[in-house]
C-alpha cells in the first residue's frame, strides 16, 4: 500500500536549484515538499564555486555573514599558465559591493546550510532517501510524483512539480520534453592532491599541448580537473595510473612529490561533459530548472550559480500565484521566458571557448603561443573586469523579490 501526501509544490532533486527553489517558495508561504534520493549531500566533485551572483542572493536573504562563517577559500583573481608564463584572466575585486570574490566551498556544506534554514520554515518538508520515479498525470496535466522512500512507495499530489533532478533528469524524460544537444569536445577527470603551504596561493589552470589542468585551492588539498578529449578516459585507464600520474607531474612540476597519492583509478572520477538545453522547459503542471533544463559546460564553473538564478526567478514569478492557488500554465511558461536568454548567452560563450580554445589545445602536439585575447587580458588590467562580470555575475542576474 502506498502512502499519499498532498502539497502545493513538489520539487524533485535536492541540489542547488531544487533546494533553493524549495526554500524560497516555502519562505514566501508556499507549501513545498523537496525530494532528495540520497541520505545526505556528500558527493565528491560537485560544483563547489559560489560566485558573486550567489553570494549576493545570500546577502539579500540576510544570510551572508552566517554563510561565510562556514569554511571556505576566497579567490579574487583567476589566472592561467601556458608553458612557464602566467596570464591573469579575471579580476573579481573590480566588481561593485562586498561580494567581489569567488568562494570555494564544498557543495555539501552549501546544501546543508540551505536545508537547515529551510527546515525551520513551517511550509517546508525535505524527504531524504526519497527518489522521484515517475510523474503522475491527470490527462495531459502533471498532477504529482510517484516516489520511493524508506517506507516504500509514496504518492505525492501537487499543483506544480519542479524537476531539478539534474542533467539525467528522470522527470524530464518522463515528460517527453525535447532536448537540443550541442556536444562537447572534452570530458574531465576529477581528483584530489594534497596542498602544501609553499604552493601558489590561488586557483588557476595549466595549459600545454594536448593537456589542460584546472586547480582549485581547497585549503588542505587541491581539487584538480584534468581536461581530456571526449571519450579518452578508457584509453588513459588502459595505460595505467602511473602514466596518468606522470602526465600530471609533467604539466605541474610542483605536484610531482605527491601524485603518488593517486593509488589507482578509484581515486579519479569521470565527469562526462554535456551541453544541452530543453526547447520547452515546461508542460501543464511541470517546470524544469537547473541542469534538468540546461546542462552546462564546466567552462567558467557557472553551472551551480545559473541553477540558483533559475530558482530565484522561479520563486519571484510563481510564489504568490502558487500560495494563492491561482497558478496558470502561462505563469509557469514565464520562467523560461525570463531565464532562457541568460542561458543561451552563457552556453554560446561556453561553446565558443570549447570549440575554439579547448579543442585546439587538446589537439595540439607542439608548444603554442597564448591567444591574443589572453595576452590582452594580462597586459591591460581594466579588461579583466569583463570576464569577471560574466563569470561572477552572469547575464541579467536575478534578485530576491519574494518576502517572508
PDB file of C-alpha atoms in Angstrom, residues 210-397:
ATOM      1  CA  UNK A 210      47.286  18.189 -25.559  1.00  0.00           C
ATOM      2  CA  UNK A 211      46.699  18.858 -21.850  1.00  0.00           C
ATOM      3  CA  UNK A 212      44.730  21.160 -19.558  1.00  0.00           C
ATOM      4  CA  UNK A 213      44.541  21.071 -15.770  1.00  0.00           C
ATOM      5  CA  UNK A 214      42.279  23.191 -13.568  1.00  0.00           C
ATOM      6  CA  UNK A 215      43.323  23.525  -9.929  1.00  0.00           C
ATOM      7  CA  UNK A 216      41.052  24.784  -7.144  1.00  0.00           C
ATOM      8  CA  UNK A 217      42.604  25.699  -3.795  1.00  0.00           C
ATOM      9  CA  UNK A 218      40.549  23.938  -1.106  1.00  0.00           C
ATOM     10  CA  UNK A 219      42.859  24.695   1.818  1.00  0.00           C
ATOM     11  CA  UNK A 220      44.190  21.270   2.761  1.00  0.00           C
ATOM     12  CA  UNK A 221      44.116  19.954  -0.788  1.00  0.00           C
ATOM     13  CA  UNK A 222      43.882  20.857  -4.464  1.00  0.00           C
ATOM     14  CA  UNK A 223      40.743  19.828  -6.291  1.00  0.00           C
ATOM     15  CA  UNK A 224      42.026  19.100  -9.777  1.00  0.00           C
ATOM     16  CA  UNK A 225      40.213  18.695 -13.061  1.00  0.00           C
ATOM     17  CA  UNK A 226      42.179  17.201 -15.930  1.00  0.00           C
ATOM     18  CA  UNK A 227      40.535  18.019 -19.253  1.00  0.00           C
ATOM     19  CA  UNK A 228      40.804  15.157 -21.749  1.00  0.00           C
ATOM     20  CA  UNK A 229      39.443  14.586 -25.276  1.00  0.00           C
ATOM     21  CA  UNK A 230      35.865  13.309 -25.282  1.00  0.00           C
ATOM     22  CA  UNK A 231      35.794   9.529 -24.809  1.00  0.00           C
ATOM     23  CA  UNK A 232      39.506   9.141 -23.988  1.00  0.00           C
ATOM     24  CA  UNK A 233      39.046   8.059 -20.355  1.00  0.00           C
ATOM     25  CA  UNK A 234      39.193   4.349 -21.151  1.00  0.00           C
ATOM     26  CA  UNK A 235      42.394   4.786 -23.194  1.00  0.00           C
ATOM     27  CA  UNK A 236      44.037   6.512 -20.236  1.00  0.00           C
ATOM     28  CA  UNK A 237      42.939   3.763 -17.877  1.00  0.00           C
ATOM     29  CA  UNK A 238      44.475   1.164 -20.167  1.00  0.00           C
ATOM     30  CA  UNK A 239      47.832   2.984 -19.970  1.00  0.00           C
ATOM     31  CA  UNK A 240      47.737   2.705 -16.183  1.00  0.00           C
ATOM     32  CA  UNK A 241      47.573   5.094 -13.272  1.00  0.00           C
ATOM     33  CA  UNK A 242      51.374   5.515 -13.328  1.00  0.00           C
ATOM     34  CA  UNK A 243      51.233   7.094 -16.779  1.00  0.00           C
ATOM     35  CA  UNK A 244      48.463   9.440 -15.632  1.00  0.00           C
ATOM     36  CA  UNK A 245      50.466  10.450 -12.552  1.00  0.00           C
ATOM     37  CA  UNK A 246      53.498  11.188 -14.737  1.00  0.00           C
ATOM     38  CA  UNK A 247      51.446  13.393 -17.059  1.00  0.00           C
ATOM     39  CA  UNK A 248      50.142  15.459 -14.117  1.00  0.00           C
ATOM     40  CA  UNK A 249      53.648  15.856 -12.700  1.00  0.00           C
ATOM     41  CA  UNK A 250      54.982  16.879 -16.112  1.00  0.00           C
ATOM     42  CA  UNK A 251      52.301  19.527 -16.520  1.00  0.00           C
ATOM     43  CA  UNK A 252      52.580  20.879 -12.966  1.00  0.00           C
ATOM     44  CA  UNK A 253      56.059  20.089 -11.607  1.00  0.00           C
ATOM     45  CA  UNK A 254      55.411  21.231  -8.020  1.00  0.00           C
ATOM     46  CA  UNK A 255      52.878  18.380  -7.715  1.00  0.00           C
ATOM     47  CA  UNK A 256      55.439  15.711  -8.623  1.00  0.00           C
ATOM     48  CA  UNK A 257      56.157  14.850  -4.976  1.00  0.00           C
ATOM     49  CA  UNK A 258      52.534  13.955  -4.225  1.00  0.00           C
ATOM     50  CA  UNK A 259      50.947  12.457  -7.348  1.00  0.00           C
ATOM     51  CA  UNK A 260      51.593   9.008  -5.867  1.00  0.00           C
ATOM     52  CA  UNK A 261      48.640   9.659  -3.522  1.00  0.00           C
ATOM     53  CA  UNK A 262      46.586   8.635  -6.553  1.00  0.00           C
ATOM     54  CA  UNK A 263      46.841   4.920  -5.769  1.00  0.00           C
ATOM     55  CA  UNK A 264      44.581   3.651  -8.528  1.00  0.00           C
ATOM     56  CA  UNK A 265      41.704   4.733 -10.767  1.00  0.00           C
ATOM     57  CA  UNK A 266      39.222   4.627  -7.874  1.00  0.00           C
ATOM     58  CA  UNK A 267      40.841   7.912  -6.775  1.00  0.00           C
ATOM     59  CA  UNK A 268      39.812   9.543 -10.069  1.00  0.00           C
ATOM     60  CA  UNK A 269      36.214  10.405 -11.044  1.00  0.00           C
ATOM     61  CA  UNK A 270      34.997  10.918 -14.598  1.00  0.00           C
ATOM     62  CA  UNK A 271      32.721  13.834 -15.438  1.00  0.00           C
ATOM     63  CA  UNK A 272      31.157  13.225 -18.826  1.00  0.00           C
ATOM     64  CA  UNK A 273      30.635  16.741 -20.154  1.00  0.00           C
ATOM     65  CA  UNK A 274      27.263  17.551 -21.671  1.00  0.00           C
ATOM     66  CA  UNK A 275      25.936  20.814 -23.039  1.00  0.00           C
ATOM     67  CA  UNK A 276      22.242  20.763 -23.851  1.00  0.00           C
ATOM     68  CA  UNK A 277      19.036  22.715 -23.395  1.00  0.00           C
ATOM     69  CA  UNK A 278      15.353  21.927 -23.404  1.00  0.00           C
ATOM     70  CA  UNK A 279      13.417  23.512 -26.234  1.00  0.00           C
ATOM     71  CA  UNK A 280      10.400  23.731 -23.931  1.00  0.00           C
ATOM     72  CA  UNK A 281      11.029  23.899 -20.174  1.00  0.00           C
ATOM     73  CA  UNK A 282       7.506  23.108 -19.031  1.00  0.00           C
ATOM     74  CA  UNK A 283       4.239  21.381 -19.692  1.00  0.00           C
ATOM     75  CA  UNK A 284       0.986  21.792 -17.747  1.00  0.00           C
ATOM     76  CA  UNK A 285       1.802  21.089 -14.094  1.00  0.00           C
ATOM     77  CA  UNK A 286       5.577  20.706 -14.613  1.00  0.00           C
ATOM     78  CA  UNK A 287       8.600  23.052 -14.754  1.00  0.00           C
ATOM     79  CA  UNK A 288      12.247  22.094 -15.338  1.00  0.00           C
ATOM     80  CA  UNK A 289      15.054  24.246 -13.916  1.00  0.00           C
ATOM     81  CA  UNK A 290      18.811  23.972 -13.417  1.00  0.00           C
ATOM     82  CA  UNK A 291      20.620  21.128 -15.175  1.00  0.00           C
ATOM     83  CA  UNK A 292      17.277  19.455 -15.866  1.00  0.00           C
ATOM     84  CA  UNK A 293      16.539  22.376 -18.205  1.00  0.00           C
ATOM     85  CA  UNK A 294      20.073  23.139 -19.416  1.00  0.00           C
ATOM     86  CA  UNK A 295      23.216  21.107 -18.777  1.00  0.00           C
ATOM     87  CA  UNK A 296      26.173  23.484 -18.730  1.00  0.00           C
ATOM     88  CA  UNK A 297      29.799  23.015 -19.692  1.00  0.00           C
ATOM     89  CA  UNK A 298      32.303  23.214 -16.804  1.00  0.00           C
ATOM     90  CA  UNK A 299      33.897  26.213 -18.589  1.00  0.00           C
ATOM     91  CA  UNK A 300      33.774  29.102 -16.117  1.00  0.00           C
ATOM     92  CA  UNK A 301      32.288  26.942 -13.362  1.00  0.00           C
ATOM     93  CA  UNK A 302      28.964  28.754 -13.711  1.00  0.00           C
ATOM     94  CA  UNK A 303      26.534  25.807 -13.681  1.00  0.00           C
ATOM     95  CA  UNK A 304      25.679  25.899  -9.964  1.00  0.00           C
ATOM     96  CA  UNK A 305      25.181  29.632  -9.997  1.00  0.00           C
ATOM     97  CA  UNK A 306      22.998  29.589 -13.118  1.00  0.00           C
ATOM     98  CA  UNK A 307      20.840  26.922 -11.459  1.00  0.00           C
ATOM     99  CA  UNK A 308      20.411  29.126  -8.390  1.00  0.00           C
ATOM    100  CA  UNK A 309      19.431  32.042 -10.626  1.00  0.00           C
ATOM    101  CA  UNK A 310      16.729  29.787 -12.102  1.00  0.00           C
ATOM    102  CA  UNK A 311      15.468  29.040  -8.599  1.00  0.00           C
ATOM    103  CA  UNK A 312      15.303  32.717  -7.659  1.00  0.00           C
ATOM    104  CA  UNK A 313      13.417  33.604 -10.855  1.00  0.00           C
ATOM    105  CA  UNK A 314      11.024  30.690 -10.268  1.00  0.00           C
ATOM    106  CA  UNK A 315      10.172  31.926  -6.790  1.00  0.00           C
ATOM    107  CA  UNK A 316       9.887  35.539  -7.918  1.00  0.00           C
ATOM    108  CA  UNK A 317       7.442  34.668 -10.699  1.00  0.00           C
ATOM    109  CA  UNK A 318       5.407  31.842  -9.156  1.00  0.00           C
ATOM    110  CA  UNK A 319       5.388  32.096  -5.347  1.00  0.00           C
ATOM    111  CA  UNK A 320       2.404  34.397  -4.916  1.00  0.00           C
ATOM    112  CA  UNK A 321       0.297  32.563  -7.515  1.00  0.00           C
ATOM    113  CA  UNK A 322       1.147  29.166  -6.011  1.00  0.00           C
ATOM    114  CA  UNK A 323       0.437  30.346  -2.480  1.00  0.00           C
ATOM    115  CA  UNK A 324      -2.955  31.671  -3.511  1.00  0.00           C
ATOM    116  CA  UNK A 325      -3.790  28.617  -5.666  1.00  0.00           C
ATOM    117  CA  UNK A 326      -4.043  30.902  -8.708  1.00  0.00           C
ATOM    118  CA  UNK A 327      -1.189  29.494 -10.802  1.00  0.00           C
ATOM    119  CA  UNK A 328      -1.773  29.271 -14.562  1.00  0.00           C
ATOM    120  CA  UNK A 329       0.215  27.456 -17.256  1.00  0.00           C
ATOM    121  CA  UNK A 330       1.142  30.857 -18.676  1.00  0.00           C
ATOM    122  CA  UNK A 331       2.675  31.801 -15.316  1.00  0.00           C
ATOM    123  CA  UNK A 332       4.866  28.691 -15.455  1.00  0.00           C
ATOM    124  CA  UNK A 333       5.962  29.398 -19.032  1.00  0.00           C
ATOM    125  CA  UNK A 334       7.127  32.835 -17.879  1.00  0.00           C
ATOM    126  CA  UNK A 335      10.089  31.205 -16.114  1.00  0.00           C
ATOM    127  CA  UNK A 336      11.535  30.019 -19.420  1.00  0.00           C
ATOM    128  CA  UNK A 337      10.948  33.433 -20.972  1.00  0.00           C
ATOM    129  CA  UNK A 338      12.850  35.010 -18.097  1.00  0.00           C
ATOM    130  CA  UNK A 339      15.759  32.552 -17.916  1.00  0.00           C
ATOM    131  CA  UNK A 340      16.256  31.361 -21.497  1.00  0.00           C
ATOM    132  CA  UNK A 341      18.165  34.433 -22.681  1.00  0.00           C
ATOM    133  CA  UNK A 342      20.849  34.250 -19.938  1.00  0.00           C
ATOM    134  CA  UNK A 343      21.136  30.510 -20.544  1.00  0.00           C
ATOM    135  CA  UNK A 344      21.531  30.890 -24.314  1.00  0.00           C
ATOM    136  CA  UNK A 345      24.182  33.606 -23.982  1.00  0.00           C
ATOM    137  CA  UNK A 346      26.145  31.674 -21.365  1.00  0.00           C
ATOM    138  CA  UNK A 347      26.070  28.445 -23.353  1.00  0.00           C
ATOM    139  CA  UNK A 348      27.071  30.278 -26.531  1.00  0.00           C
ATOM    140  CA  UNK A 349      30.153  31.664 -24.767  1.00  0.00           C
ATOM    141  CA  UNK A 350      30.975  28.242 -23.327  1.00  0.00           C
ATOM    142  CA  UNK A 351      30.610  26.555 -26.710  1.00  0.00           C
ATOM    143  CA  UNK A 352      32.851  29.163 -28.351  1.00  0.00           C
ATOM    144  CA  UNK A 353      35.582  28.526 -25.769  1.00  0.00           C
ATOM    145  CA  UNK A 354      35.121  24.753 -26.007  1.00  0.00           C
ATOM    146  CA  UNK A 355      35.259  24.606 -29.759  1.00  0.00           C
ATOM    147  CA  UNK A 356      37.888  27.275 -30.452  1.00  0.00           C
ATOM    148  CA  UNK A 357      40.207  27.001 -27.458  1.00  0.00           C
ATOM    149  CA  UNK A 358      39.777  23.676 -25.650  1.00  0.00           C
ATOM    150  CA  UNK A 359      39.511  21.633 -28.841  1.00  0.00           C
ATOM    151  CA  UNK A 360      42.645  23.294 -30.272  1.00  0.00           C
ATOM    152  CA  UNK A 361      44.673  22.762 -27.091  1.00  0.00           C
ATOM    153  CA  UNK A 362      43.704  19.094 -26.808  1.00  0.00           C
ATOM    154  CA  UNK A 363      44.617  18.516 -30.461  1.00  0.00           C
ATOM    155  CA  UNK A 364      47.943  20.393 -30.266  1.00  0.00           C
ATOM    156  CA  UNK A 365      51.186  18.442 -30.455  1.00  0.00           C
ATOM    157  CA  UNK A 366      53.670  21.336 -30.330  1.00  0.00           C
ATOM    158  CA  UNK A 367      54.110  24.310 -27.970  1.00  0.00           C
ATOM    159  CA  UNK A 368      51.984  27.314 -28.879  1.00  0.00           C
ATOM    160  CA  UNK A 369      51.719  30.978 -28.001  1.00  0.00           C
ATOM    161  CA  UNK A 370      48.955  32.332 -25.805  1.00  0.00           C
ATOM    162  CA  UNK A 371      45.950  33.603 -27.796  1.00  0.00           C
ATOM    163  CA  UNK A 372      45.816  37.346 -28.421  1.00  0.00           C
ATOM    164  CA  UNK A 373      42.775  37.714 -26.130  1.00  0.00           C
ATOM    165  CA  UNK A 374      44.679  36.165 -23.233  1.00  0.00           C
ATOM    166  CA  UNK A 375      47.710  38.383 -23.846  1.00  0.00           C
ATOM    167  CA  UNK A 376      45.492  41.461 -23.860  1.00  0.00           C
ATOM    168  CA  UNK A 377      43.756  40.478 -20.619  1.00  0.00           C
ATOM    169  CA  UNK A 378      47.124  40.017 -18.974  1.00  0.00           C
ATOM    170  CA  UNK A 379      48.530  43.298 -20.299  1.00  0.00           C
ATOM    171  CA  UNK A 380      45.500  45.537 -19.628  1.00  0.00           C
ATOM    172  CA  UNK A 381      44.090  45.094 -16.085  1.00  0.00           C
ATOM    173  CA  UNK A 382      40.942  47.051 -16.969  1.00  0.00           C
ATOM    174  CA  UNK A 383      39.948  44.353 -19.481  1.00  0.00           C
ATOM    175  CA  UNK A 384      39.867  41.706 -16.741  1.00  0.00           C
ATOM    176  CA  UNK A 385      36.675  43.271 -15.427  1.00  0.00           C
ATOM    177  CA  UNK A 386      34.663  41.875 -18.355  1.00  0.00           C
ATOM    178  CA  UNK A 387      35.340  38.153 -17.734  1.00  0.00           C
ATOM    179  CA  UNK A 388      34.967  38.830 -14.003  1.00  0.00           C
ATOM    180  CA  UNK A 389      31.487  40.216 -14.587  1.00  0.00           C
ATOM    181  CA  UNK A 390      30.476  37.438 -16.999  1.00  0.00           C
ATOM    182  CA  UNK A 391      31.761  34.665 -14.726  1.00  0.00           C
ATOM    183  CA  UNK A 392      30.966  36.279 -11.399  1.00  0.00           C
ATOM    184  CA  UNK A 393      27.570  37.868 -12.018  1.00  0.00           C
ATOM    185  CA  UNK A 394      26.422  36.335 -15.285  1.00  0.00           C
ATOM    186  CA  UNK A 395      23.940  37.712 -17.783  1.00  0.00           C
ATOM    187  CA  UNK A 396      20.997  39.576 -16.227  1.00  0.00           C
ATOM    188  CA  UNK A 397      21.428  38.338 -12.647  1.00  0.00           C
TER     189      UNK A 397
END
